[in-house]
Amino acid sequence: MKKKESVRKNVKLKGIPAASGIVIGKVFLLDSEEVNIPKKRVSEKDLSSEVARFERALLHTREEILNIQKNIRNELGNGHAEIFNAHLLFLEDRSLIEEVISGLKKEKLTVEYIFYGVLKKYIRAFSKMQDTYLKERISDINDVGKRILRHLFGRKPRGIHTIPEKRIIVAYDLSPSDTASLNKNNVLAFVTDIGSVTSHTAIMAKSLEIPAVVGLEVVTRIIKDDDMIIVDGIKGEIIVRPDQKTLRKYETYRSKFEEAGKNLGKLKDLPAQTKDGHKIILSANIEFPDEIQSVLSHGADGIGLYRTEYFYMNREGLPSEEEHYSAYKNVALQMVPNSVIIRTLDLGGDKYLSQLQIPHEMNPFMGWRAIRFCLARPDIFKVQLRAILRASVHGNLKVMYPMISGIKELRQANDILEEVKQDLKKEDIPFNEDIEVGAMIEVPSAALTAETLAKEVDFFSIGTNDLIQYTLAIDRVNEKIAYLYEPTHPGILKLIKSVIDAGHKNNIWVGMCGEMAGEPLLAVILLGLGLDEFSTSPINIPEVKNAMRSVTFQQSKKITDKVLQMETGEDIAGFLDKEFKDVIKKFQG
Ligand code: PEP
Ligand code: MG
């Protein structure tokens, strides 16, 4: 069966689209082999030299990781480099080290053999965890483990840096350290067995702008080194050993995509406005301050969502006020005069913070998260608010609270903000007293009471990633019910319309920073609903701008009126695809 699989043509595998683009090329299989370690005995007198060998391997691995961290800091900035703190923490894990040493003394087998057993035990334990963030730590453990083994064996790694020519990297997983040491010029795409849209590979691939498909589960078993494959990072598919007909089809598809990309690039300096001159704000979502380059090069009007959770991740202590301040100041200065919306800490759900020791919850997305956590821990919340306010004198900063579910929470958050303002005044520390404050609308109860909320904020930003999961009752990280995640569901569109109307009735602007705002066809409906600001990943910006520039405001309103009469999400999506796709295409470039 396996043999047959290895020569079959046109094998299509469906995974998760992590970074868009279409690539056809030869495979560089980074690692697929199960590590096979012979079970060899060691004598009592050699035990101490085995321990010394293990300690040396740990030391060399540490040096190697620090080196990679330094390189990635230089190339990609601090945000990405901090990911390696988790690797270093694992290396220093006393219980792991002691387990290896005691296993070695008890079983009297080589240190490689004992270490590999302990490593597999850790990986098994992590893979059983419910929490997505913790699950994703498996890739860090795997990476560090392999490095330690390589040092124990005295083997040279088959590193990404050894790629002789342009290749598609296929791996079980692609660790941050792999991506750090790659020669970007020789990498056509990334393809991995594991991973999700929030995994390191996906985040890195997007910011490096290299097409990627992750979560293909069996790809390293099916693919061989040097195989020809097609990577479709738009649909999240790969085709292994394509036949001539499929190759021709994808060559055309790719050149169309590249041509469209070039044309879209020309839009960079043009305004985000409709054919009849209706302007919208088209902003970018970022996780790390060093993504600003990409924000600017894609022609964003500002930053509509700066997710600040990454500050708190992969570290032992909490970030200090100074750390927050210098990051926000830096982003504000780079974006001046455009605005930067800093979202306060949105931990919980799939964003786990190890140092806060939050108890395990059955339903973390409905649990002690985001603003609920911040209101319960004003000590932590105030540090961030102080830093935002202090940085507000350096540019156009706005502050936004996640997961507001009603007016009581909003008032509590605003009261804390007010206290922080008073403290700063007492200390004679300058800040922008009129800083705009917004609420994310991502809980149905907030959407339904938007009229009340609108009276006490300066803007709304609709978080459809969460609003859809809560409204349609679908866990956003559960792949089994992913098909129910339907932004065009009439219930969702009605809810969005009511939020926009409530905002406008109360003279505040309304934006959206959920993924929905980055889909060109959906963006046209949102335009028709009157959305003022669209915020999405930098790479989606040109396409959304193109969609805006392809229609008149009137046209989009008509389309929206029509879809609001429809009964199912499928009808709406089908209608947009049939009637509207061509309108947008025609105007490309
Ligand atoms: C959202 O929920 O739509 C959103 C933008 O926030 P996050 O994806 O960070 O939860
Ligand atoms: Mg959210």
mmCIF file of C-alpha atoms in Angstrom, residues 73 104 112 139 216 233 245 285 322 465 486 521 581-582:
data_model
loop_
_atom_site.group_PDB
_atom_site.id
_atom_site.type_symbol
_atom_site.label_atom_id
_atom_site.label_comp_id
_atom_site.label_asym_id
_atom_site.label_seq_id
_atom_site.Cartn_x
_atom_site.Cartn_y
_atom_site.Cartn_z
ATOM 1 C CA ARG A 73 16.640 39.093 16.242
ATOM 2 C CA LEU A 104 20.493 6.343 32.939
ATOM 3 C CA GLU A 112 20.694 8.821 23.714
ATOM 4 C CA SER A 139 6.973 21.629 18.143
ATOM 5 C CA LEU A 216 -1.357 17.949 6.114
ATOM 6 C CA GLY A 233 -1.367 28.232 -0.263
ATOM 7 C CA LYS A 245 -2.436 18.350 -17.523
ATOM 8 C CA ASN A 285 -3.599 43.631 12.077
ATOM 9 C CA GLU A 322 8.913 50.016 30.302
ATOM 10 C CA ASN A 465 -13.555 35.550 14.691
ATOM 11 C CA GLU A 486 -20.051 30.881 8.099
ATOM 12 C CA LEU A 521 -16.171 39.573 -1.571
ATOM 13 C CA LYS A 581 -16.427 37.970 -8.434
ATOM 14 C CA ASP A 582 -16.272 39.117 -12.060
#
